[in-house]
Coordinates of C-alpha atoms in Angstrom, one line a residue:
Chain Z
M1 CA 59.4 14.6 -45.3
T2 CA 55.6 14.9 -46.6
G3 CA 52.6 16.0 -44.6
V4 CA 53.9 16.8 -41.2
S5 CA 55.8 19.8 -40.8
T6 CA 57.9 19.4 -38.0
M7 CA 57.4 21.9 -34.7
K8 CA 59.9 23.2 -32.2
I9 CA 58.0 24.5 -28.7
E10 CA 58.6 27.0 -26.3
L11 CA 57.7 27.8 -22.8
T12 CA 59.2 31.2 -21.8
N13 CA 58.3 32.0 -17.5
V14 CA 55.6 30.0 -17.6
T15 CA 53.8 30.0 -14.4
K16 CA 50.5 28.6 -13.2
R17 CA 48.7 28.7 -10.2
Y18 CA 45.4 26.6 -9.3
G19 CA 44.2 28.9 -6.5
S20 CA 47.3 28.3 -4.0
I21 CA 48.9 25.5 -5.7
T22 CA 51.4 26.8 -8.2
A23 CA 51.3 23.4 -10.7
L24 CA 54.5 25.5 -12.8
D25 CA 56.9 28.3 -11.7
D26 CA 59.1 30.2 -13.7
C27 CA 59.7 27.6 -16.5
T28 CA 61.8 28.1 -19.5
V29 CA 61.9 25.0 -21.9
T30 CA 62.9 24.5 -25.4
I31 CA 62.0 21.3 -27.1
P32 CA 64.0 21.7 -30.5
S33 CA 61.5 20.0 -33.5
G34 CA 62.1 16.6 -34.5
S35 CA 63.3 15.4 -31.1
V36 CA 61.6 12.9 -28.7
C37 CA 61.6 13.8 -25.2
G38 CA 60.9 12.3 -22.3
V39 CA 58.8 14.7 -19.3
L40 CA 60.5 12.8 -16.0
G41 CA 59.1 14.2 -13.0
T42 CA 57.7 12.7 -9.1
N43 CA 53.5 12.6 -9.4
G44 CA 52.3 16.2 -9.1
A45 CA 55.7 17.5 -10.3
G46 CA 53.5 19.4 -13.4
K47 CA 53.9 17.2 -15.9
T48 CA 50.2 17.2 -17.0
T49 CA 49.9 20.9 -16.2
L50 CA 52.2 21.3 -18.9
F51 CA 50.5 19.1 -21.2
H52 CA 47.6 21.0 -20.3
L53 CA 48.9 24.5 -21.8
L54 CA 50.7 22.9 -24.4
V55 CA 46.8 22.1 -26.1
G56 CA 45.3 25.4 -25.0
L57 CA 43.0 22.9 -22.5
T58 CA 44.4 26.0 -20.0
T59 CA 45.8 29.0 -19.6
V60 CA 49.2 30.1 -18.6
D61 CA 49.4 33.1 -15.1
D62 CA 52.8 34.7 -16.7
G63 CA 55.0 33.8 -19.1
S64 CA 54.5 32.1 -22.8
I65 CA 53.9 29.5 -24.9
S66 CA 54.7 29.0 -28.6
I67 CA 54.5 26.4 -30.7
G68 CA 56.2 26.0 -34.6
G69 CA 55.8 30.1 -33.9
R70 CA 53.0 30.2 -32.3
Q71 CA 51.5 31.4 -29.3
V72 CA 49.1 29.1 -27.5
T73 CA 46.1 30.2 -25.8
E74 CA 43.1 28.9 -23.9
G75 CA 40.1 28.3 -26.6
D76 CA 42.2 28.5 -29.7
V77 CA 41.3 25.1 -31.1
S78 CA 43.7 25.5 -34.2
V79 CA 47.1 24.6 -32.6
R80 CA 45.0 21.2 -31.6
E81 CA 45.2 20.5 -35.9
H82 CA 48.8 20.0 -35.2
V83 CA 48.8 18.4 -32.0
G84 CA 48.0 15.0 -31.1
Y85 CA 47.6 14.2 -27.7
L86 CA 46.8 10.8 -25.3
P87 CA 45.9 12.4 -22.1
E88 CA 47.3 10.1 -18.9
R89 CA 43.6 7.9 -18.7
V90 CA 41.6 7.5 -21.7
G91 CA 38.4 6.0 -22.0
F92 CA 35.8 5.6 -25.1
P93 CA 31.9 4.7 -25.3
A94 CA 31.8 1.4 -24.4
E95 CA 29.3 0.8 -27.3
L96 CA 30.6 1.8 -29.6
T97 CA 33.5 0.1 -32.0
A98 CA 37.2 1.1 -32.5
R99 CA 36.7 2.2 -36.1
E100 CA 33.5 3.7 -34.9
I101 CA 35.5 5.8 -32.4
L102 CA 38.7 6.8 -34.9
R103 CA 35.9 7.1 -38.0
T104 CA 34.5 10.1 -35.0
H105 CA 37.7 12.0 -34.5
A106 CA 38.7 11.8 -38.2
S107 CA 35.2 13.1 -38.7
I108 CA 36.0 16.2 -36.4
R109 CA 39.3 16.6 -37.8
G110 CA 37.4 17.2 -40.9
I111 CA 39.7 14.0 -42.1
R112 CA 38.0 12.9 -45.4
D113 CA 40.3 9.9 -46.6
G114 CA 38.8 6.7 -44.7
A115 CA 41.8 5.4 -45.5
V116 CA 43.2 6.3 -42.7
V117 CA 41.3 5.0 -39.6
D118 CA 42.5 1.4 -41.4
Q119 CA 46.3 2.4 -41.6
T120 CA 45.8 3.8 -38.3
L121 CA 44.2 0.9 -36.5
E122 CA 46.5 -1.0 -38.1
M123 CA 50.3 1.0 -36.6
V124 CA 48.6 0.2 -33.4
E125 CA 47.9 -3.3 -34.3
L126 CA 43.9 -2.7 -33.7
D127 CA 43.2 -4.1 -37.0
Y128 CA 41.8 -7.0 -35.9
A129 CA 39.8 -5.6 -33.3
A130 CA 38.4 -2.7 -35.4
D131 CA 34.8 -3.7 -35.3
R132 CA 34.5 -5.0 -31.8
R133 CA 32.5 -3.1 -29.6
V134 CA 35.0 -1.1 -26.9
R135 CA 33.5 -2.5 -23.6
G136 CA 35.2 -5.8 -24.1
F137 CA 38.5 -4.1 -25.0
S138 CA 41.8 -5.0 -22.3
N139 CA 43.7 -1.8 -20.6
G140 CA 46.3 -2.2 -23.4
M141 CA 43.6 -1.9 -26.2
Q142 CA 42.4 0.9 -24.7
G143 CA 45.6 2.5 -24.5
R144 CA 46.7 2.0 -28.4
L145 CA 43.5 2.8 -29.3
G146 CA 44.1 6.1 -27.5
L147 CA 47.3 6.0 -28.9
A148 CA 45.6 5.2 -32.7
T149 CA 43.4 8.9 -31.3
A150 CA 46.2 10.7 -31.1
I151 CA 48.4 9.1 -34.5
L152 CA 45.1 9.7 -37.0
S153 CA 45.8 13.3 -38.3
R154 CA 49.8 12.0 -37.9
P155 CA 50.4 15.7 -36.0
S156 CA 53.7 17.1 -36.0
V157 CA 53.7 17.5 -31.9
L158 CA 52.6 14.0 -30.4
I159 CA 52.3 13.6 -26.9
L160 CA 52.1 11.5 -24.7
D161 CA 51.0 11.5 -21.0
E162 CA 51.7 9.0 -19.0
P163 CA 50.5 5.9 -21.8
T164 CA 51.7 3.1 -20.1
A165 CA 49.9 3.6 -16.7
G166 CA 48.4 0.5 -15.0
L167 CA 49.2 -1.9 -17.9
D168 CA 50.9 -5.0 -18.1
P169 CA 54.3 -5.3 -18.7
T170 CA 53.5 -7.4 -22.3
G171 CA 51.3 -4.8 -22.7
V172 CA 54.2 -2.0 -21.5
R173 CA 56.0 -3.8 -24.3
R174 CA 53.8 -3.6 -27.1
F175 CA 52.9 -0.4 -26.5
Y176 CA 56.2 1.3 -27.0
R177 CA 57.3 -1.4 -29.2
I178 CA 54.6 0.7 -31.7
V179 CA 55.6 4.5 -30.3
E180 CA 59.4 2.8 -31.2
R181 CA 58.0 2.1 -34.6
L182 CA 56.1 5.9 -34.9
V183 CA 59.1 7.8 -33.5
A184 CA 61.7 6.2 -36.4
S185 CA 58.8 6.4 -39.1
T186 CA 58.1 10.5 -38.5
D187 CA 59.8 13.7 -37.6
A188 CA 57.2 15.2 -35.2
T189 CA 58.2 16.6 -32.1
V190 CA 57.2 13.8 -29.5
L191 CA 56.7 14.2 -25.3
L192 CA 56.5 11.9 -23.3
A193 CA 55.6 11.6 -19.8
T194 CA 56.7 8.4 -17.8
H195 CA 58.1 7.0 -15.1
D196 CA 59.4 4.1 -17.3
L197 CA 62.5 5.1 -17.0
A198 CA 64.5 2.6 -19.3
N199 CA 62.4 3.3 -22.5
V200 CA 63.0 7.2 -22.0
E201 CA 66.7 6.1 -22.1
R202 CA 65.8 3.7 -25.8
L203 CA 63.5 5.9 -27.1
C204 CA 64.2 9.5 -26.3
D205 CA 67.2 12.2 -27.2
R206 CA 66.0 14.7 -24.9
A207 CA 64.6 14.7 -21.7
V208 CA 62.9 17.6 -19.0
V209 CA 62.8 17.1 -15.8
L210 CA 60.5 18.9 -13.2
E211 CA 60.3 19.1 -9.7
G212 CA 57.6 20.6 -7.4
G213 CA 56.8 22.8 -10.5
Q214 CA 60.2 23.8 -12.1
V215 CA 62.2 22.5 -14.8
I216 CA 65.4 21.8 -13.2
L217 CA 66.9 19.8 -16.1
D218 CA 66.0 20.4 -20.1
A219 CA 69.5 18.5 -21.4
P220 CA 69.6 16.3 -23.9
V221 CA 69.3 12.7 -22.2
E222 CA 73.0 12.1 -22.1
A223 CA 73.7 14.9 -19.6
L224 CA 71.5 13.4 -17.6
N225 CA 73.3 9.9 -17.9
S226 CA 76.5 11.6 -17.6
Q227 CA 75.9 12.7 -14.3
S228 CA 76.0 9.2 -13.4
A229 CA 78.7 8.0 -12.4
P230 CA 79.8 3.4 -12.6
I231 CA 80.2 1.9 -9.3
T232 CA 83.2 -0.5 -9.0
T233 CA 82.7 -3.2 -7.4
I234 CA 85.5 -4.9 -5.8
H235 CA 85.6 -8.4 -3.9
A236 CA 89.2 -8.9 -2.4
I237 CA 90.2 -11.9 0.0
Q238 CA 92.8 -9.9 1.7
P239 CA 91.7 -9.2 4.8
T240 CA 93.7 -6.1 4.3
A241 CA 91.0 -4.8 1.7
P242 CA 89.9 -1.8 3.7
L243 CA 93.8 0.0 3.7
A244 CA 94.0 -1.4 -0.1
A245 CA 91.2 0.7 -0.1
Q246 CA 92.6 4.0 1.2
A247 CA 95.3 3.5 -0.7
I248 CA 93.3 3.4 -4.4
I249 CA 91.6 7.1 -2.7
D250 CA 95.0 8.5 -1.9
E251 CA 96.3 8.0 -5.6
L252 CA 92.8 9.3 -7.1
P253 CA 90.9 12.0 -5.3
S254 CA 87.7 11.7 -7.3
A255 CA 86.8 8.1 -6.6
R256 CA 84.9 7.8 -2.7
I257 CA 84.5 4.4 -0.7
E258 CA 80.8 3.3 -1.1
D259 CA 81.3 0.1 1.8
A260 CA 84.2 -1.4 2.9
T261 CA 84.0 -4.8 4.7
E262 CA 87.2 -7.4 5.2
E263 CA 86.4 -8.9 2.0
V264 CA 84.1 -6.3 -0.5
I265 CA 85.4 -2.9 -1.2
S266 CA 83.0 -0.1 -3.2
I267 CA 84.4 1.9 -5.2
C268 CA 82.8 4.9 -6.6
V269 CA 84.0 6.7 -9.7
Q270 CA 83.7 9.2 -12.2
T271 CA 83.8 7.5 -16.4
D272 CA 86.8 9.2 -17.2
A273 CA 89.0 7.5 -14.4
L274 CA 87.9 4.2 -14.2
V275 CA 90.3 2.3 -16.3
E276 CA 93.0 4.7 -13.9
C277 CA 91.6 3.3 -10.7
I278 CA 91.2 -0.4 -12.3
N279 CA 94.5 -0.7 -13.2
L280 CA 94.6 1.1 -9.3
I281 CA 92.9 -1.6 -8.0
D282 CA 94.7 -4.8 -9.9
D283 CA 98.2 -3.0 -9.0
T284 CA 97.3 -3.1 -4.8
L285 CA 95.1 -5.3 -4.1
D286 CA 94.8 -8.5 -7.0
P287 CA 91.6 -9.2 -6.0
E288 CA 89.8 -12.5 -6.7
R289 CA 87.0 -10.8 -8.8
Y290 CA 86.2 -7.4 -9.6
E291 CA 82.2 -6.2 -11.0
I292 CA 81.7 -2.8 -12.5
Q293 CA 78.2 -1.7 -12.1
H294 CA 77.1 1.2 -14.6
Q295 CA 74.3 3.4 -12.6
D296 CA 71.5 4.2 -14.9
L297 CA 68.9 6.4 -15.7
E298 CA 67.2 5.9 -12.7
D299 CA 69.3 6.2 -10.2
A300 CA 70.3 9.5 -11.9
F301 CA 67.0 10.1 -12.2
V302 CA 66.4 9.7 -8.5
N303 CA 69.8 11.2 -7.9
L304 CA 68.9 14.5 -9.4
I305 CA 65.0 15.2 -8.4
E306 CA 67.0 14.3 -4.2
S307 CA 69.9 16.5 -4.9
P308 CA 69.2 20.2 -3.9
K309 CA 67.8 22.6 -6.3
G310 CA 68.4 19.4 -8.6
E311 CA 72.2 19.4 -8.6
P312 CA 73.6 16.4 -10.0
A313 CA 75.0 14.3 -7.1
Chain X
M1 CA 54.4 -0.3 -41.9
N2 CA 57.2 2.0 -42.7
E3 CA 57.6 6.1 -42.7
Q4 CA 54.9 6.2 -45.6
D5 CA 52.3 4.5 -43.0
Y6 CA 52.6 7.7 -40.7
H7 CA 52.6 10.2 -43.9
S8 CA 50.1 9.0 -45.7
Q9 CA 47.3 10.9 -45.6
S10 CA 47.2 14.2 -47.4
E11 CA 44.8 16.7 -45.8
V12 CA 47.0 17.0 -42.9
P13 CA 46.6 21.0 -42.5
T14 CA 50.0 23.5 -41.7
L15 CA 50.1 26.5 -39.6
T16 CA 49.7 28.7 -43.3
Q17 CA 46.5 26.9 -44.3
P18 CA 44.4 29.5 -44.9
T19 CA 40.9 29.0 -43.0
G20 CA 37.5 30.5 -42.6
F21 CA 35.7 30.5 -45.7
A22 CA 32.3 31.1 -44.9
D23 CA 31.2 28.1 -46.8
E24 CA 34.1 25.4 -45.1
H25 CA 33.5 26.6 -41.7
Q26 CA 30.3 26.0 -41.8
Q27 CA 30.2 22.6 -42.9
Q28 CA 33.2 22.4 -40.3
L29 CA 30.5 23.1 -37.9
H30 CA 28.1 20.3 -39.3
Q31 CA 30.9 18.1 -39.5
Q32 CA 31.4 18.6 -35.5
L33 CA 28.3 19.2 -34.2
G34 CA 27.4 16.0 -36.5
S35 CA 30.0 13.6 -35.5
I36 CA 30.0 14.5 -31.6
A37 CA 26.1 13.6 -32.0
A38 CA 25.4 10.5 -33.8
V39 CA 28.4 8.9 -31.3
E40 CA 25.1 10.3 -28.9
Y41 CA 22.0 8.4 -30.7
R42 CA 23.8 5.7 -30.6
M43 CA 25.1 4.9 -27.5
A44 CA 21.4 5.8 -26.7
I45 CA 20.0 3.3 -29.3
R46 CA 22.8 0.5 -28.4
S47 CA 22.0 1.1 -24.4
H48 CA 18.8 0.7 -24.6
W49 CA 18.0 4.2 -23.7
L50 CA 15.0 5.4 -27.0
I51 CA 13.1 2.1 -26.1
A52 CA 13.0 1.9 -22.0
L53 CA 11.5 6.3 -22.1
T54 CA 9.8 5.3 -25.0
L55 CA 8.8 2.6 -23.0
L56 CA 8.1 4.8 -20.2
F57 CA 5.9 7.6 -21.5
T58 CA 3.7 4.8 -23.9
I59 CA 2.8 2.8 -20.6
F60 CA 2.5 5.8 -18.4
G61 CA -0.5 7.1 -20.8
A62 CA -1.6 3.9 -21.3
L63 CA -2.0 3.3 -17.8
F64 CA -4.1 6.9 -17.8
V65 CA -6.3 6.1 -20.7
L66 CA -6.9 2.6 -19.7
F67 CA -7.6 3.2 -16.1
S68 CA -8.9 6.8 -16.0
G69 CA -12.1 5.9 -15.9
A70 CA -12.4 8.9 -19.2
R71 CA -15.4 6.0 -20.2
V72 CA -17.7 5.8 -17.9
G73 CA -17.8 9.2 -16.3
P74 CA -19.2 12.3 -17.0
T75 CA -16.1 13.6 -19.1
G76 CA -15.3 13.9 -22.4
I77 CA -12.3 13.8 -24.8
E78 CA -10.7 17.2 -23.2
R79 CA -10.6 16.1 -19.6
V80 CA -8.8 12.8 -20.7
L81 CA -6.0 15.1 -22.5
T82 CA -6.1 17.1 -19.7
S83 CA -5.0 14.7 -17.6
I84 CA -2.4 12.4 -20.3
A85 CA -0.6 17.1 -20.2
N86 CA -0.6 16.7 -16.6
L87 CA 0.9 13.8 -16.7
A88 CA 3.3 14.6 -19.2
M89 CA 4.1 17.8 -16.9
Y90 CA 5.7 15.8 -14.2
L91 CA 6.6 12.6 -16.0
V92 CA 8.6 14.2 -18.8
P93 CA 10.9 16.8 -16.7
I94 CA 12.0 14.2 -15.1
A95 CA 12.3 11.9 -17.4
A96 CA 14.3 14.4 -19.7
M97 CA 16.8 15.1 -17.1
A98 CA 17.5 11.8 -15.7
Y99 CA 18.3 10.9 -19.5
G100 CA 20.9 14.1 -19.6
F101 CA 22.4 14.7 -16.0
D102 CA 25.5 12.5 -16.5
A103 CA 25.9 14.3 -20.1
I104 CA 29.0 15.9 -19.3
V105 CA 30.1 14.9 -15.8
G106 CA 29.2 11.3 -16.9
R107 CA 31.6 11.4 -20.2
D108 CA 34.4 13.6 -18.5
E109 CA 33.9 10.5 -15.9
S110 CA 34.9 7.6 -18.5
G111 CA 37.5 9.8 -20.2
W112 CA 35.6 10.5 -23.6
L113 CA 35.0 13.9 -22.2
A114 CA 39.3 14.2 -22.5
T115 CA 39.7 12.7 -25.8
L116 CA 37.3 15.2 -27.6
L117 CA 38.5 18.3 -25.6
V118 CA 42.1 17.5 -27.0
L119 CA 40.7 17.7 -30.7
P120 CA 40.2 21.0 -32.4
V121 CA 36.9 21.7 -31.5
A122 CA 35.1 24.7 -29.8
R123 CA 33.9 23.2 -26.5
W124 CA 30.0 25.3 -27.1
R125 CA 30.3 22.7 -30.0
I126 CA 31.2 19.4 -27.7
V127 CA 28.2 20.8 -25.7
G128 CA 25.9 21.5 -28.4
G129 CA 26.9 18.0 -29.7
I130 CA 26.1 15.8 -26.9
Y131 CA 22.9 18.0 -26.7
L132 CA 21.6 17.2 -30.2
G133 CA 22.1 13.4 -30.5
R134 CA 20.2 13.5 -26.8
A135 CA 17.6 15.8 -27.8
L136 CA 16.6 13.7 -31.1
V137 CA 16.8 10.6 -28.9
L138 CA 14.0 12.2 -26.7
S139 CA 12.2 14.0 -29.4
I140 CA 12.1 10.5 -31.0
A141 CA 10.5 8.9 -27.5
V142 CA 8.1 11.6 -26.5
A143 CA 6.8 11.8 -29.9
V144 CA 6.7 7.8 -30.3
G145 CA 5.5 7.2 -27.0
F146 CA 2.5 10.1 -26.4
L147 CA 1.6 9.2 -30.6
L148 CA 0.6 5.3 -29.0
T149 CA -0.9 7.7 -26.0
G150 CA -2.9 9.2 -28.5
V151 CA -3.8 5.8 -30.8
L152 CA -5.5 4.6 -27.9
V153 CA -7.3 7.1 -26.6
H154 CA -8.4 7.7 -30.3
L155 CA -9.5 3.6 -30.0
Y156 CA -10.8 3.6 -26.4
I157 CA -12.6 7.4 -26.5
G158 CA -12.5 8.3 -29.5
A159 CA -13.0 11.5 -30.7
M160 CA -9.7 12.4 -31.1
V161 CA -8.8 15.6 -32.5
W162 CA -5.3 14.8 -34.2
G163 CA -4.0 18.3 -34.7
T164 CA -4.7 19.6 -31.6
Y165 CA -3.1 16.9 -30.3
A166 CA -0.3 17.5 -32.7
W167 CA 0.2 20.5 -31.8
F168 CA 0.4 19.5 -27.8
I169 CA 2.5 16.3 -28.6
L170 CA 5.1 19.7 -30.4
A171 CA 5.2 21.4 -26.8
T172 CA 5.3 17.8 -25.3
I173 CA 8.9 17.4 -27.6
A174 CA 9.9 21.3 -26.7
V175 CA 9.6 21.2 -22.3
A176 CA 11.5 17.3 -22.7
L177 CA 14.7 19.8 -24.6
A178 CA 14.1 22.3 -22.5
F179 CA 14.5 20.0 -19.0
L180 CA 17.4 18.0 -21.2
A181 CA 18.7 21.9 -21.5
I182 CA 18.9 22.7 -17.7
A183 CA 20.4 18.9 -17.3
V184 CA 23.2 19.2 -19.1
A185 CA 24.0 22.5 -17.4
I186 CA 24.1 20.9 -14.3
S187 CA 26.1 18.0 -15.5
S188 CA 28.2 20.4 -16.7
V189 CA 28.5 22.1 -12.8
A190 CA 28.5 18.7 -11.0
P191 CA 31.8 17.4 -9.6
T192 CA 30.5 14.0 -10.1
K193 CA 28.0 12.2 -11.3
T194 CA 25.9 11.4 -8.2
Y195 CA 26.2 15.2 -7.3
A196 CA 25.0 15.8 -10.7
L197 CA 21.7 13.3 -9.7
G198 CA 21.0 15.1 -6.2
L199 CA 21.0 18.2 -8.0
V200 CA 18.5 17.4 -10.8
L201 CA 15.8 16.0 -8.7
L202 CA 16.7 19.3 -7.1
T203 CA 16.2 21.0 -9.3
W204 CA 12.5 18.7 -10.9
M205 CA 11.2 19.3 -7.6
W206 CA 11.5 23.3 -7.5
F207 CA 10.4 24.2 -11.2
I208 CA 7.3 21.2 -10.9
L209 CA 6.7 21.3 -7.4
I210 CA 8.2 24.3 -4.8
H211 CA 7.9 27.3 -7.7
D212 CA 3.8 26.3 -8.8
L213 CA 3.1 26.9 -4.8
L214 CA 5.2 29.8 -4.5
A215 CA 3.6 31.1 -7.0
L216 CA -0.4 30.6 -6.3
G217 CA 0.8 31.5 -2.7
M218 CA 2.1 35.2 -4.5
I219 CA -1.2 35.3 -6.5
A220 CA -3.5 35.0 -3.6
R221 CA -1.1 37.2 -0.9
F222 CA -0.7 39.8 -3.2
E223 CA -1.7 42.1 -6.0
L224 CA -0.5 41.1 -8.6
T225 CA 0.5 42.3 -12.1
D226 CA -0.3 41.1 -15.7
T227 CA 3.6 41.6 -16.5
T228 CA 4.3 39.6 -12.9
L229 CA 2.2 37.1 -13.6
A230 CA 3.4 36.1 -16.8
G231 CA 6.9 36.6 -15.5
F232 CA 6.0 33.7 -12.6
V233 CA 5.0 31.3 -16.0
L234 CA 7.6 32.3 -17.9
S235 CA 10.6 31.3 -15.6
N236 CA 9.3 28.0 -15.1
P237 CA 9.6 25.7 -17.8
A238 CA 7.1 23.5 -16.9
G239 CA 4.6 26.4 -15.9
T240 CA 5.2 27.4 -19.5
Y241 CA 4.2 24.0 -20.5
R242 CA 1.5 23.6 -18.4
V243 CA -0.1 27.1 -20.0
L244 CA 0.9 25.8 -23.9
A245 CA -0.2 22.0 -23.8
L246 CA -3.8 23.1 -22.2
E247 CA -4.2 25.8 -24.6
Q248 CA -3.6 23.7 -27.0
L249 CA -6.2 20.8 -25.7
G250 CA -9.3 23.9 -25.2
A251 CA -8.6 23.6 -21.8
G252 CA -7.9 26.3 -20.1
G253 CA -10.2 26.0 -17.5
V254 CA -8.4 24.0 -15.4
G255 CA -5.3 23.5 -14.3
G256 CA -3.8 25.2 -11.4
Y257 CA -3.0 28.8 -11.9
A258 CA -2.8 28.6 -15.6
S259 CA -6.7 29.3 -15.6
L260 CA -5.8 32.9 -14.1
L261 CA -3.5 33.6 -17.2
T262 CA -6.0 33.4 -20.4
D263 CA -6.0 37.1 -21.0
L264 CA -2.2 38.1 -20.2
G265 CA -0.7 38.2 -23.7
L266 CA 1.2 34.8 -23.6
T267 CA 0.6 33.3 -27.3
R268 CA 1.5 30.3 -28.6
Q269 CA 5.4 32.0 -30.4
V270 CA 5.5 33.2 -26.6
L271 CA 5.7 30.3 -25.1
F272 CA 7.1 28.5 -27.4
G273 CA 9.7 31.4 -27.6
S274 CA 10.3 30.5 -23.7
L275 CA 11.0 27.3 -24.0
F276 CA 13.6 27.6 -26.5
G277 CA 14.8 30.3 -24.7
W278 CA 15.4 27.2 -21.2
V279 CA 17.0 25.2 -24.0
F280 CA 19.8 27.4 -25.4
I281 CA 20.3 29.6 -21.8
P282 CA 21.3 26.5 -20.4
L283 CA 23.1 25.6 -23.1
G284 CA 25.1 28.7 -23.1
I285 CA 25.6 28.5 -19.6
A286 CA 27.2 25.2 -20.0
S287 CA 28.9 26.1 -23.0
I288 CA 30.4 28.4 -20.2
I289 CA 31.0 26.6 -17.0
L290 CA 32.9 24.1 -19.4
G291 CA 35.6 26.0 -20.9
R292 CA 36.0 26.9 -16.9
R293 CA 36.0 23.4 -15.7
R294 CA 39.2 22.1 -14.1
W295 CA 40.4 18.8 -15.7
S296 CA 41.1 15.9 -14.1
R297 CA 43.3 14.1 -16.2

């Protein structure tokens, strides 16, 4: 790896208040260097405040933050030399071209190599519109230009704050295709705040879940996934299905009945007991057919948020 | 794109990279201020602000010259130039503030400020860069607008004293820059552009209309010391400009309470210094406020 040093991010007992509102409450998070971390949470959970603290736009009331072992304080701009940040809502002077905007950013960052601007435009698939004024850019193009400003200095830490909000599905897909390529080509630590959990599952190796300003999960994405259980839905033709379902539950205490009618029963079962459960169903019901529906990350996220104090559902 | 693309830049700074060399620091300062100022300048050119401001000053100046009746009245060049100075005292501050009221809040609303704030650049440099770009545009507009007015004076009235008139233009640029700085400070406080517009209009009314009336009332009512009188003048950039311009044009005998202030020791240097103070103090305030502003995004 050339040029980029990877950086670990550490928040220790961080609290941030805005007047009477506590935006972050005693948050402790460690994001290993080089990881791609999804920062999840409902609106107002504290994600943007967390990012503002990381780039020194505001300061903590209690606790400390470090990036690459260096304390982040408000007004200390040196940390931003290593951080690329795409804010939730970016805007650019409408009368300037994409190339002029990137040149301005490059100049402010002290990048003297003019080729970097062209390379970056190519990376975000805006090279064809480099000399067009931003006034005529679609939301998707503006988002990609924002991404270009964030990666221009090839930062060690890349923060993307809900980068696809307001984009149409094609724009979202294109944006994440570019991010996926970036992620594959760098060891930078990436923080991605989004409500698009399918892309978190695809891109991220780690997840931090915030709710009400508190960290309720800081773990590998698999850990979030593992809190979900596959649901086995059984379609049976026998009118005795509910009775049969009860027999299965008696044999397999970890399973629970989600729904039971005369023809269909739904059983929720943990992953490790799935095979045993299917065998029991085959032996007991001989069903016409059955379906296995795996709970996805979105279900797991909602369960986590809705469960008291973020305990697994 | 491959891995090489992302890392092909060789100038990526590292945490251990030594910084702080004086010349490097100076170069970075100029580069950052210049880059932000260049954006503002380009925006003003492409959105026709420069042309609009220049035309505004030229047209109003021309109207005063052509329709003031100076050619047929019992007046000389001094009276015409005094009229132009009085025009400038009303027109230039409102034009400067109208151009500057959205300098910070407008950039915040558009999202551009958010992209600047996350760069490794101090907030005072952002304020300074935005101000410098706009100051350049305003200075060009004032200089060209009033230069064309001067040409008209020369053509229609004659006997133009160009050296004196150059000082007048310089003073007009100085007051324009002072009011632009005040507008930038207001822009850093205001939560929305509409709010900022209201505030600059109130500020214009205070400095151009109310402050002078209050000063005249105080002078009429109380026995004020010279220092207090000088304080009244210097506490208002428009009043400072009036004294400065009329002094340049040799018309100290007219123009409200300016006529009372010829012996107060307000030299050209003091007056210009005061106007520069009206540039740096509001910009300093804007930088501090920008640092404390709560960001919506």
